[in-house]
Short mmCIF file of C-alpha atoms and ligand atoms in Angstrom, two decimals:
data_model
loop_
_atom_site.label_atom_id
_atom_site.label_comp_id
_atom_site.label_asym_id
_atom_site.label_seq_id
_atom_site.Cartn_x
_atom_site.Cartn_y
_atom_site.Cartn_z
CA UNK S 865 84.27 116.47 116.56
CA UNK S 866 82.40 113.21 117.32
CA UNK S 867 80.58 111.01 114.56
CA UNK S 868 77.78 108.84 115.41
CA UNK S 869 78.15 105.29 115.54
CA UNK S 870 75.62 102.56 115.09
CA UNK S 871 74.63 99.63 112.89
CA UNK S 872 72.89 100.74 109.24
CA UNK S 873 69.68 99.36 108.57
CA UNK S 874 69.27 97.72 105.08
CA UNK S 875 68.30 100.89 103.03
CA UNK S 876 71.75 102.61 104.26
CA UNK S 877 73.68 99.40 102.28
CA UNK S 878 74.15 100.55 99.44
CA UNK S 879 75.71 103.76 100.52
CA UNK S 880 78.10 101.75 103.02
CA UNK S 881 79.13 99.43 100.15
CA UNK S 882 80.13 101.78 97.86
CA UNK S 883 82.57 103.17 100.58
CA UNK S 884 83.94 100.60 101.04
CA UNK S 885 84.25 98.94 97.87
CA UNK S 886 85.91 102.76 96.58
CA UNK S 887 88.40 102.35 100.02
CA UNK S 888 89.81 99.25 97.94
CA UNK S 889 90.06 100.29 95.08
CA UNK S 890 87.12 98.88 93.37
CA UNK S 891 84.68 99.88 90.89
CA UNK S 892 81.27 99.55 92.86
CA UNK S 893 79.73 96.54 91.18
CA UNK S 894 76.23 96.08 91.54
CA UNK S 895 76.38 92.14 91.65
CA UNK S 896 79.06 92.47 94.19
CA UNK S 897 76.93 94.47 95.89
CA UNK S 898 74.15 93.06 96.06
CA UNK S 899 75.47 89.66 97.06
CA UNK S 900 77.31 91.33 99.53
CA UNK S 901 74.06 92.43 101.42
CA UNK S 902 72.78 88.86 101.70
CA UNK S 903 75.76 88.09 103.26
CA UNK S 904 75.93 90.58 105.08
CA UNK S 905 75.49 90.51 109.06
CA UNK S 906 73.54 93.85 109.50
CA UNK S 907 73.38 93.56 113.54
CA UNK S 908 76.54 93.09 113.50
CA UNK S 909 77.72 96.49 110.94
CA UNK S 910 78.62 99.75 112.28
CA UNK S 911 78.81 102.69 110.40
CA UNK S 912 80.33 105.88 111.56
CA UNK S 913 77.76 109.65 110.12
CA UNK S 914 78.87 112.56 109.54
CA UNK S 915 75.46 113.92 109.38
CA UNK S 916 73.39 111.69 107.24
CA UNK S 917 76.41 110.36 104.94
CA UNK S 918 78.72 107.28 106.24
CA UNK S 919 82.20 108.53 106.24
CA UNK S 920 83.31 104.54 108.33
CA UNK S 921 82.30 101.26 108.24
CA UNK S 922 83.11 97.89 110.07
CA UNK S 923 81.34 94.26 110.40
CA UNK S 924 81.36 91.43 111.43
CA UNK S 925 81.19 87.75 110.29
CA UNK S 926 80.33 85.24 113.02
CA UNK S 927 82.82 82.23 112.57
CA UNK S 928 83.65 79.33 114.45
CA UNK S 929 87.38 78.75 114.67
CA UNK S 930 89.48 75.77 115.16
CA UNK S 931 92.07 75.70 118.12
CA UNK S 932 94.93 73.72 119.10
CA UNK S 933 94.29 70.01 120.29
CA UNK S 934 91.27 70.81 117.56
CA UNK S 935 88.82 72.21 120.37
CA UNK S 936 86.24 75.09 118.61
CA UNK S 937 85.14 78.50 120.15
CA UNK S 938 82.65 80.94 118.45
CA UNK S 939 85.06 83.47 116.79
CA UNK S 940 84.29 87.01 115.67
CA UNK S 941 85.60 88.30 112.31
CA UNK S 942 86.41 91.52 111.86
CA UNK S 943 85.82 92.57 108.24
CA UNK S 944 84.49 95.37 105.94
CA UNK S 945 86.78 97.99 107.77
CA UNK S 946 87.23 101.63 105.97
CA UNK S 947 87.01 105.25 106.64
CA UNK S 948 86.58 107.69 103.75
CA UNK S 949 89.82 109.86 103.00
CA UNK S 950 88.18 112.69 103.99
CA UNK S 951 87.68 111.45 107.75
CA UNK S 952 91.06 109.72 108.44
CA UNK S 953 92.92 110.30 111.19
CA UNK S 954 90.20 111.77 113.55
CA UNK S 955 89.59 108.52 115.42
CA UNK S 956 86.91 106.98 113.96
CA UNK S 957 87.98 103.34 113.34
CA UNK S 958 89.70 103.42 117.10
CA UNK S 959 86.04 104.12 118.25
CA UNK S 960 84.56 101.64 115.79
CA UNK S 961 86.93 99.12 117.21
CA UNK S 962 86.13 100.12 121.03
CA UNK S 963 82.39 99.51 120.15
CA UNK S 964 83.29 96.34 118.21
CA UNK S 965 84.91 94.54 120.57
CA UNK S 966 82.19 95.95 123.42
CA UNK S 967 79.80 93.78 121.20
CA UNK S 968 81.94 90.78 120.96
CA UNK S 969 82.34 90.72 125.13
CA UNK S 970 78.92 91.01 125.19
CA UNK S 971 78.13 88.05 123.15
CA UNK S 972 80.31 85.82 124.41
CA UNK S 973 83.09 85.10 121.71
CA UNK S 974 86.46 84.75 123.76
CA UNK S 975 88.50 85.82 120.50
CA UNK S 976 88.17 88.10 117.45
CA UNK S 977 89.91 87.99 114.71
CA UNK S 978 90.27 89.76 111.11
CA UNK S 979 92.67 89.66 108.29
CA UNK S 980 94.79 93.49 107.89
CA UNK S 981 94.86 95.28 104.43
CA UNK S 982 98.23 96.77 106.22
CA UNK S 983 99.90 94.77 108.97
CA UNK S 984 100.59 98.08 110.83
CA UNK S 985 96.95 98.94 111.81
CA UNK S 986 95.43 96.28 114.28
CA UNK S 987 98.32 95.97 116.81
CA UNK S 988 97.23 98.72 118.47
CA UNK S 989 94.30 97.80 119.21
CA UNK S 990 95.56 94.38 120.93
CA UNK S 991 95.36 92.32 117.70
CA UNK S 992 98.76 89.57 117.44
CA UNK S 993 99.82 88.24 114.06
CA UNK S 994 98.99 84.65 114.67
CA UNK S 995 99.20 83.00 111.06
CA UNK S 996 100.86 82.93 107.76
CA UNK S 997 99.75 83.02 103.95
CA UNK S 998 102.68 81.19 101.96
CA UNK S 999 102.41 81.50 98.27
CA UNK S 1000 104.11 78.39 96.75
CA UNK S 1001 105.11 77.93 93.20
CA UNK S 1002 105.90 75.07 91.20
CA UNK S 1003 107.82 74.90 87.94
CA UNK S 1004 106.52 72.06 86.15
CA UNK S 1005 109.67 71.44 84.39
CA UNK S 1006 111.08 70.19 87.96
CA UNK S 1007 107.84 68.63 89.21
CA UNK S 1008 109.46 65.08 89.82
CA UNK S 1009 108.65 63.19 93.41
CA UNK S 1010 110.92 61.99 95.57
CA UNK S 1011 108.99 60.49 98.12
CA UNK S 1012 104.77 60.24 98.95
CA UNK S 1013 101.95 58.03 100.15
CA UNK S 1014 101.22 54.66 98.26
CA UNK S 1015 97.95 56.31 96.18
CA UNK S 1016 95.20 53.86 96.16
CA UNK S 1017 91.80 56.11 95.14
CA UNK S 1018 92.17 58.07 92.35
CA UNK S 1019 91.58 62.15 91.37
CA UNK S 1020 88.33 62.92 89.18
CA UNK S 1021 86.80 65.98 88.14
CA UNK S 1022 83.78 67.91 89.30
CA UNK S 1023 81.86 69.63 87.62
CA UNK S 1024 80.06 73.27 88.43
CA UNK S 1025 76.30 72.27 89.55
CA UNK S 1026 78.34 69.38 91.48
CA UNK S 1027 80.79 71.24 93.49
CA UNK S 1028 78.17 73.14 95.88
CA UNK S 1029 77.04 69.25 96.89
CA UNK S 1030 80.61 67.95 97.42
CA UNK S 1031 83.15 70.69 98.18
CA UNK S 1032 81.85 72.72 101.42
CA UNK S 1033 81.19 68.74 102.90
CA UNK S 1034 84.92 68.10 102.44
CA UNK S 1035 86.11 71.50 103.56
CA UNK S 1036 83.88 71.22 107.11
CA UNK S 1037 85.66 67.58 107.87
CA UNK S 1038 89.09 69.30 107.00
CA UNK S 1039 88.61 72.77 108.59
CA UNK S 1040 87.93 70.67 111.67
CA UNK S 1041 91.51 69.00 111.83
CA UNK S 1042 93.59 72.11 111.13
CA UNK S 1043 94.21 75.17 114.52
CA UNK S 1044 93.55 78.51 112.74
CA UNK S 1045 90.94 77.54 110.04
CA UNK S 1046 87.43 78.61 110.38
CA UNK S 1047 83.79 77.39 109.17
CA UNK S 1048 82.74 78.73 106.06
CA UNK S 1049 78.74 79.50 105.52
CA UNK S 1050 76.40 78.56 102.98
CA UNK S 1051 76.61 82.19 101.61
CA UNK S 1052 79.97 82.28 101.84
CA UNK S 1053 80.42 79.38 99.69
CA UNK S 1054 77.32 80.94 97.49
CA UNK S 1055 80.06 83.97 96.55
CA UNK S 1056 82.75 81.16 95.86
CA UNK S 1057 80.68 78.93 93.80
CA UNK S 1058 79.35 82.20 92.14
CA UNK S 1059 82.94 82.98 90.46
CA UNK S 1060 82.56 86.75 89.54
CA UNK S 1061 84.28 87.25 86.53
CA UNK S 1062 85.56 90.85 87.54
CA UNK S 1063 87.57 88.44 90.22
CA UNK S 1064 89.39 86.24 88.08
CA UNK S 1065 92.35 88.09 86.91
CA UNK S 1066 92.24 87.11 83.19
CA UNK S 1067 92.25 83.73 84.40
CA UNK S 1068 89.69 81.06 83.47
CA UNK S 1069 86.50 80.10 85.83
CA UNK S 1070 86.99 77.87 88.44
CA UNK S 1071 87.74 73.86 87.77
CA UNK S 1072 87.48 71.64 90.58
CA UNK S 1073 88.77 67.70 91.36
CA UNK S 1074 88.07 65.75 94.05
CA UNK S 1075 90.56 62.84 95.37
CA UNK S 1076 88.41 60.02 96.31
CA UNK S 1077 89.91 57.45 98.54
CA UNK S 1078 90.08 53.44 97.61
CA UNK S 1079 87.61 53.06 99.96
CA UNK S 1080 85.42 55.59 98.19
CA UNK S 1081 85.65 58.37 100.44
CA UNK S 1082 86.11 62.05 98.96
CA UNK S 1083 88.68 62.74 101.43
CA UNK S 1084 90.23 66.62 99.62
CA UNK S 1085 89.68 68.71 96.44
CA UNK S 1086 91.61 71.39 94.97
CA UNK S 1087 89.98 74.33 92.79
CA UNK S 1088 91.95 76.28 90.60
CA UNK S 1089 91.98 78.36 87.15
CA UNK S 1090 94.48 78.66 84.21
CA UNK S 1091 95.72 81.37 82.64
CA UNK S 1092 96.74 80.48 78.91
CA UNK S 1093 99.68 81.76 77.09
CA UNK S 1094 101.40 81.22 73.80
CA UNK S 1095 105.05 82.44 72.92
CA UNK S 1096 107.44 83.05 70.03
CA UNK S 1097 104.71 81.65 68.01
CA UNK S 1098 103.67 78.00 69.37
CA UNK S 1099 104.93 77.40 73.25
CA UNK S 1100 102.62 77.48 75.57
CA UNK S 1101 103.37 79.13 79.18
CA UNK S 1102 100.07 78.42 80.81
CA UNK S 1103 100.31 79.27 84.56
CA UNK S 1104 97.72 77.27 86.54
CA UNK S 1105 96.46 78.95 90.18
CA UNK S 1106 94.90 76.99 92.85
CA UNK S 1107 92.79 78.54 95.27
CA UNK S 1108 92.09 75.99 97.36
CA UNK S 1109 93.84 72.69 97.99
CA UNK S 1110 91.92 71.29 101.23
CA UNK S 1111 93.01 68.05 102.63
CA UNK S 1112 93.44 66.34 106.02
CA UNK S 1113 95.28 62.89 104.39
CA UNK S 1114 98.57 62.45 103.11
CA UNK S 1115 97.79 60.32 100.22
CA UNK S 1116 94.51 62.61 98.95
CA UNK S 1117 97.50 65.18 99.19
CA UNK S 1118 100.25 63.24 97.05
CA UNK S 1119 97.34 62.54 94.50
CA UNK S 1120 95.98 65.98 94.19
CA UNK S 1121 99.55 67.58 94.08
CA UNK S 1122 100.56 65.06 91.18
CA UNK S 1123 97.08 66.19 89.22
CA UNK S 1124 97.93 69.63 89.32
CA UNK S 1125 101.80 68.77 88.51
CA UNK S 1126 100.55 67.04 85.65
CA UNK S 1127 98.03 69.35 83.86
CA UNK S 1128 99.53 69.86 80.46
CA UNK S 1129 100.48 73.43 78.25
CA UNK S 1130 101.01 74.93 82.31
CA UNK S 1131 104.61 76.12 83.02
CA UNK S 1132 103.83 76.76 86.42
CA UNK S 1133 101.54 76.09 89.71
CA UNK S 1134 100.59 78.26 92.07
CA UNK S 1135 98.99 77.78 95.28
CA UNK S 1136 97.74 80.82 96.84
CA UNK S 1137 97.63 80.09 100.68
CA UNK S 1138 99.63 77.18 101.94
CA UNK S 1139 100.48 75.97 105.40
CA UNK S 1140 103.47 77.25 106.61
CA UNK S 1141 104.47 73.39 107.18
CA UNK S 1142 102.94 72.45 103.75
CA UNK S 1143 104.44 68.98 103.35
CA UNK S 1144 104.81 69.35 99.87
CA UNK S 1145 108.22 70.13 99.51
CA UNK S 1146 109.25 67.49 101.27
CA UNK S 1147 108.01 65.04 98.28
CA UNK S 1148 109.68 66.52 95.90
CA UNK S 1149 112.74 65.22 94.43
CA UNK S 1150 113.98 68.98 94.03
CA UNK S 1151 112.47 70.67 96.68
CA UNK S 1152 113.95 74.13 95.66
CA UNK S 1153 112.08 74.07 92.82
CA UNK S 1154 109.02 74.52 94.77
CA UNK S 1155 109.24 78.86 95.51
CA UNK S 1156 108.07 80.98 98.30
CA UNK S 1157 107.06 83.38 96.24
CA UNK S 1158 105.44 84.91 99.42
CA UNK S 1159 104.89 84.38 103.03
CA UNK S 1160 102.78 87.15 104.64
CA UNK S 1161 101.09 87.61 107.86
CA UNK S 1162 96.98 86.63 107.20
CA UNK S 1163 95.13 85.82 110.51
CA UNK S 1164 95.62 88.30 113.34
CA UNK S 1165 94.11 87.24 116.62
CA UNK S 1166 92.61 89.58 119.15
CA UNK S 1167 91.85 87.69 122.70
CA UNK S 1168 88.77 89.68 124.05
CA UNK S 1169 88.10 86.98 127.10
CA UNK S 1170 91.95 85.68 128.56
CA UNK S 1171 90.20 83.67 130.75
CA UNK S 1172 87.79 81.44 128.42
CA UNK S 1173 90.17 81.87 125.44
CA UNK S 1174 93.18 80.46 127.02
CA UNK S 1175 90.84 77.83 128.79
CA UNK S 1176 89.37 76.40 125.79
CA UNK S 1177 92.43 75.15 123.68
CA UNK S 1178 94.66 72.63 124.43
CA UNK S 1179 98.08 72.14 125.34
CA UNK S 1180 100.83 69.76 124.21
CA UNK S 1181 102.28 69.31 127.21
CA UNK S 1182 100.82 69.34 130.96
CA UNK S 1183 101.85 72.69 132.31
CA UNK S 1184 101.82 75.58 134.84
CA UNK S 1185 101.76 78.87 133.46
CA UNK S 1186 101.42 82.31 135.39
CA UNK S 1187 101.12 84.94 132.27
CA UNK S 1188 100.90 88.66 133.62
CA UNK S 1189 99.04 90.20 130.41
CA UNK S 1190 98.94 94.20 129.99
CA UNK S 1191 95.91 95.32 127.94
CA UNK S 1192 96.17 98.85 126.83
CA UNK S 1193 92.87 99.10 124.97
CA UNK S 1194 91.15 96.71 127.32
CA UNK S 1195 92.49 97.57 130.35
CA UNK S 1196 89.90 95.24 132.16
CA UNK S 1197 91.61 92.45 130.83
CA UNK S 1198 95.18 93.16 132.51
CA UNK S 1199 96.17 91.59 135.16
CA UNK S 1200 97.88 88.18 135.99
CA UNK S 1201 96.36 84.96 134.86
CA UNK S 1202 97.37 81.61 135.90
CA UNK S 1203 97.08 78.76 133.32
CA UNK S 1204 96.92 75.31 133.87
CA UNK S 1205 96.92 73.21 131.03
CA UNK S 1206 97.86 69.75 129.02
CA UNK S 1207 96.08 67.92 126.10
CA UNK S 1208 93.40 66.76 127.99
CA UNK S 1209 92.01 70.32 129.28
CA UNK S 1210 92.96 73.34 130.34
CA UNK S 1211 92.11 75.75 133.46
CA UNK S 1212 92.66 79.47 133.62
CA UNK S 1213 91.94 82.29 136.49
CA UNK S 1214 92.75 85.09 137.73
CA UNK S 1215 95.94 85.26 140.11
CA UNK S 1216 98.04 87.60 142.44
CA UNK S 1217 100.87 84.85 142.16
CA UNK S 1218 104.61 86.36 141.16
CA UNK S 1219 104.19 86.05 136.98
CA UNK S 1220 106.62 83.50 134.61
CA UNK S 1221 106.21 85.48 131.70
CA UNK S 1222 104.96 89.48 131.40
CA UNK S 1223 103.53 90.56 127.76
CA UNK S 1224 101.15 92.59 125.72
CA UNK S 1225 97.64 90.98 124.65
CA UNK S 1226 98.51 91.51 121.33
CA UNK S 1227 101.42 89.14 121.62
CA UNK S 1228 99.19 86.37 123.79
CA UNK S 1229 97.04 86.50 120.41
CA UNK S 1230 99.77 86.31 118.52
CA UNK S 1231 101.23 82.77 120.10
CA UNK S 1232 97.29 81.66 120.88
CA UNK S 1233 97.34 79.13 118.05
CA UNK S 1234 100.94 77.99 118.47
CA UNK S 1235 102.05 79.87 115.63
CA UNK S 1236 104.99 81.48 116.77
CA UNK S 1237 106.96 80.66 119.88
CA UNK S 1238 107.08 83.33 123.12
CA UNK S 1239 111.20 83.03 123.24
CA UNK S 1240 110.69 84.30 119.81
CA UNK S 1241 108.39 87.21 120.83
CA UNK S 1242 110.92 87.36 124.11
CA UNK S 1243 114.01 87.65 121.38
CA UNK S 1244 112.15 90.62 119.49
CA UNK S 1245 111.36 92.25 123.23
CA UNK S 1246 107.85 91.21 123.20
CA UNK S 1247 107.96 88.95 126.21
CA UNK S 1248 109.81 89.62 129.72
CA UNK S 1249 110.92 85.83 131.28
CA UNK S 1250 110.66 86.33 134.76
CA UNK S 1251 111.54 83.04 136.11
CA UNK S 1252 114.19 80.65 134.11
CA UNK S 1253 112.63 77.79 132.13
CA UNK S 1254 109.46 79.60 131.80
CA UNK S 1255 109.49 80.32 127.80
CA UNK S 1256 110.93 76.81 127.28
CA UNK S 1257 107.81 75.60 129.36
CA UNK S 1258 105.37 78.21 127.67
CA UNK S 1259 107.08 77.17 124.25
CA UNK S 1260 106.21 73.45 124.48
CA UNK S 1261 102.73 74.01 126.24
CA UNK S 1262 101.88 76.40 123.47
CA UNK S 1263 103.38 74.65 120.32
CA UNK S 1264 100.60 72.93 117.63
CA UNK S 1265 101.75 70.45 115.12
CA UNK S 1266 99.92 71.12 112.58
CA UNK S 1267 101.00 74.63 112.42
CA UNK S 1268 97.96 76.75 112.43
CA UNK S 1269 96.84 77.93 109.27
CA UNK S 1270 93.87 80.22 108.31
CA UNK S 1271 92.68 78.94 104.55
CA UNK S 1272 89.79 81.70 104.51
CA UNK S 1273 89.50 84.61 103.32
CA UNK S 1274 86.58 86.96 104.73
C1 LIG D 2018 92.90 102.00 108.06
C2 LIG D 2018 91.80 103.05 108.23
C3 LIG D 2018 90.48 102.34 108.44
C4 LIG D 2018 92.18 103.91 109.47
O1 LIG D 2018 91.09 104.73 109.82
P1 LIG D 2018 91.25 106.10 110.68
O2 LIG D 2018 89.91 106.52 111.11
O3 LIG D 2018 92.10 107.04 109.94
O4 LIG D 2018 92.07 105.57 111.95
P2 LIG D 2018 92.22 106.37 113.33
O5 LIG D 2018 92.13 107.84 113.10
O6 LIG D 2018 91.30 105.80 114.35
O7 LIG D 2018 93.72 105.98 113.65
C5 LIG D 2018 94.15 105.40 114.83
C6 LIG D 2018 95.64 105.32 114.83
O8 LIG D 2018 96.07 104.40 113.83
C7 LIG D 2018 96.99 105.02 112.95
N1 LIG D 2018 96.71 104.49 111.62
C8 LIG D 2018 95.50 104.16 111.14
N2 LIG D 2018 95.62 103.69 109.88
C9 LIG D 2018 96.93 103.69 109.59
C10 LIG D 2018 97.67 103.31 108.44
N3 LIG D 2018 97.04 102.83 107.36
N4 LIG D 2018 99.00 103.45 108.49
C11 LIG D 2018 99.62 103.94 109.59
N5 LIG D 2018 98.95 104.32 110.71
C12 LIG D 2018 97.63 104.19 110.70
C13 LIG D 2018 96.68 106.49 113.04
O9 LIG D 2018 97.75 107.29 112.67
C14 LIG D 2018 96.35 106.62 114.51
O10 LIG D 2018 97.54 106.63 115.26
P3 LIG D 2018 97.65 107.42 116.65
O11 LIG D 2018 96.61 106.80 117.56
O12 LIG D 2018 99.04 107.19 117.09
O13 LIG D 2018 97.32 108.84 116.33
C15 LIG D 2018 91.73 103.97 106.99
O14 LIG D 2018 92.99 104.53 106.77
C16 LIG D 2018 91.26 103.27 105.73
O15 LIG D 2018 90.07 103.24 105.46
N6 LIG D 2018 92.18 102.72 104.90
C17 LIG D 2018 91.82 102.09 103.62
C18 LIG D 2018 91.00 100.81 103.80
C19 LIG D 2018 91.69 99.84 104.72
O16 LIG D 2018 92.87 99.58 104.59
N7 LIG D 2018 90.92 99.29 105.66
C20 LIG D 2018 91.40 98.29 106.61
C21 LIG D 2018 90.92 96.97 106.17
S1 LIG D 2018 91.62 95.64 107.06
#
């Protein structure tokens, strides 16, 4: 049996939200709801019928996304994804993706992209786990320095009618300086600054500081809550979360880190999504002390165009690169590229030349922003080396220092 497909109109939100919002587990909340359809990108929705009632939905959110050598292409993220339990397993999100990714050829975007409730969905459908979420914890008790920056500016607070005028300004400078994050909309920031309480965990609203430089530039901020605690009577075990901790400068970094490592009646610091090559630990005097609590996949990247994806990064190191790239769902995208690339620009066409390297698009996505190497993907049977050097060559063309890192959610 087929369902119909399309994008809802604005009366048929409220119907779509409360799927979806029920797929994860949520009470539908009508102020979650309703900010959800300013937000929302209606052209952009589809919604599979079974008669007149959605049984699947899917959007998109229109991003721009930061690549290696810190070039930007239009990105599309993939986002509000469900099918009701009565309709699984019939199809309908493989032809919701078909459609979606029709619509993101058509407009142009070279890559899409989307964060997976369960990393064993997307694959299939030529999506490559690109970047990492690393939850870090700090136990205050060991929160001693070793090494960091000379600080010369200084950390102050901000307050809530403050933060929508300073934060998204220093977020946009940093977001620009780091592969894998992405632009984040006024509305999108509207829903931060908005701090639903349903959200929060048992933890307090948001607090936010700002380090400001000693030349008086805000240069990173961190928001975070705190959860309070008292034991056996009188010790406190406050636990303190960040959210965000957005920064492009070392020293805005070593002041912002000491704040939080200093906030008094906490036992602990978390920060929820940290670069994989978070420098943090090594300023600490006992770096152990500073836990992975977690390190899970979070941005998985789907190249739609090979050709203007792979031609609009940059490379570390001048190269020569003939990729032959099978695309099962796509299959108008296989075929053998030739790549020619450094830090100053990059080329890519189509080729009949013998291939270095043979893979999957979903792997091609998955080393796009340099976040994991192809002799890795080769060593897991990912990637076929056809001529010898060729991963070493692919490795070092492909590699991004910063590692890429995705700090938003969507
Ligand atoms: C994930 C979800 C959207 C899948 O929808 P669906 O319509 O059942 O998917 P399809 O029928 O098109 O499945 C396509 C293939 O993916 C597989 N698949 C889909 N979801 C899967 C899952 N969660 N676990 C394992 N396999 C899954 C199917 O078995 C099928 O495999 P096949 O092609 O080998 O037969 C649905 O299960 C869901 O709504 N889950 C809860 C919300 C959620 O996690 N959404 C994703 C947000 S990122």
């Amino acid at each position: 049996m087929s369902f119909e497909i399309r994008p809802i109109t604005h009366e048929e939100f409220t119907p779509f939200a409360t799927l979806l919002e029920h797929a994860f587990g949520h009470a539908p909340n009508p102020e979650v709801i309703e900010h959800f359809r300013k937000v929302f990108e209606f052209d952009r929705s589809l919604a599979a019928f079974d008669g007149s009632r959605i049984v699947g939905t899917a959007g998109i959110d229109s991003f721009e996304l930061t690549l290696p050598g810190l070039t930007r292409v239009p990105a599309a993220g993939v986002t509000a994804v469900t099918v009701a339990p009565t309709h699984r397993r019939r199809g309908i999100l493989t032809s919701m993706m078909r459609q979606q990714l029709r619509d993101v050829r058509e407009r142009g975007e070279p890559v899409a992209m989307l964060l997976a409730s369960e990393s064993v969905i997307y694959g299939r459908y030529g999506y490559g786990l690109a970047t990492h979420q690393v939850e870090l914890q700090a136990d205050r008790g060991y929160s001693e320095f070793g090494r960091h920056p000379k600080i010369t500016g200084s950390v102050e607070p901000i307050d809530r009618e403050e933060a929508p005028r300073v934060l998204p300004k220093i977020y946009d400078e940093v977001r620009r300086q780091y592969p894998g994050c992405v632009d984040r909309s006024d509305k999108w920031w509207e829903l931060t600054f908005r701090d639903i309480e349903s959200w929060r965990d048992g933890h307090s609203d948001r607090l936010y500081v700002v380090y400001r430089s000693g030349k008086g530039k805000l240069e990173g901020y961190v928001s975070y809550r705190v959860k309070m605690n008292w034991e056996d009577g009188g010790f406190s075990n406050g636990k303190m979360r960040v959210t965000d901790f957005i920064t492009g400068s070392s020293e805005a970094r070593a002041a912002l880190w000491r704040f939080c490592l200093g906030v008094d009646l906490m036992t602990s610091v978390t920060i929820d999504n940290a670069p994989v090559d978070d420098p943090l630990r090594w300023m600490m005097a006992d770096p152990r002390r500073l836990r992975i609590k977690s390190a899970i996949d979070f941005l998985w990247i789907r190249l739609v165009d090979v050709v203007a994806s792979l031609s609009a990064r940059r490379y570390s190191l001048e190269g020569k690169l003939v990729l032959e790239v099978e695309d099962p769902f796509c299959p108008e995208n296989s075929g053998r590229y030739v790549l020619e690339g450094g830090p100053g620009g990059a080329t890519c066409k189509r080729t009949r030349t013998k291939p270095d390297l043979s893979l999957q698009i979903t792997d091609l996505g998955a080393a796009y922003l340099g976040g994991v190497a192809f002799s890795t993907l080769a060593r897991a049977g990912r990637v076929l080396e056809n001529g010898k050097g060729s991963l070493r060559r692919a490795d070092l063309m492909f590699s991004s220092d910063p590692q890429p890192w995705c700090s938003t959610g969507f």
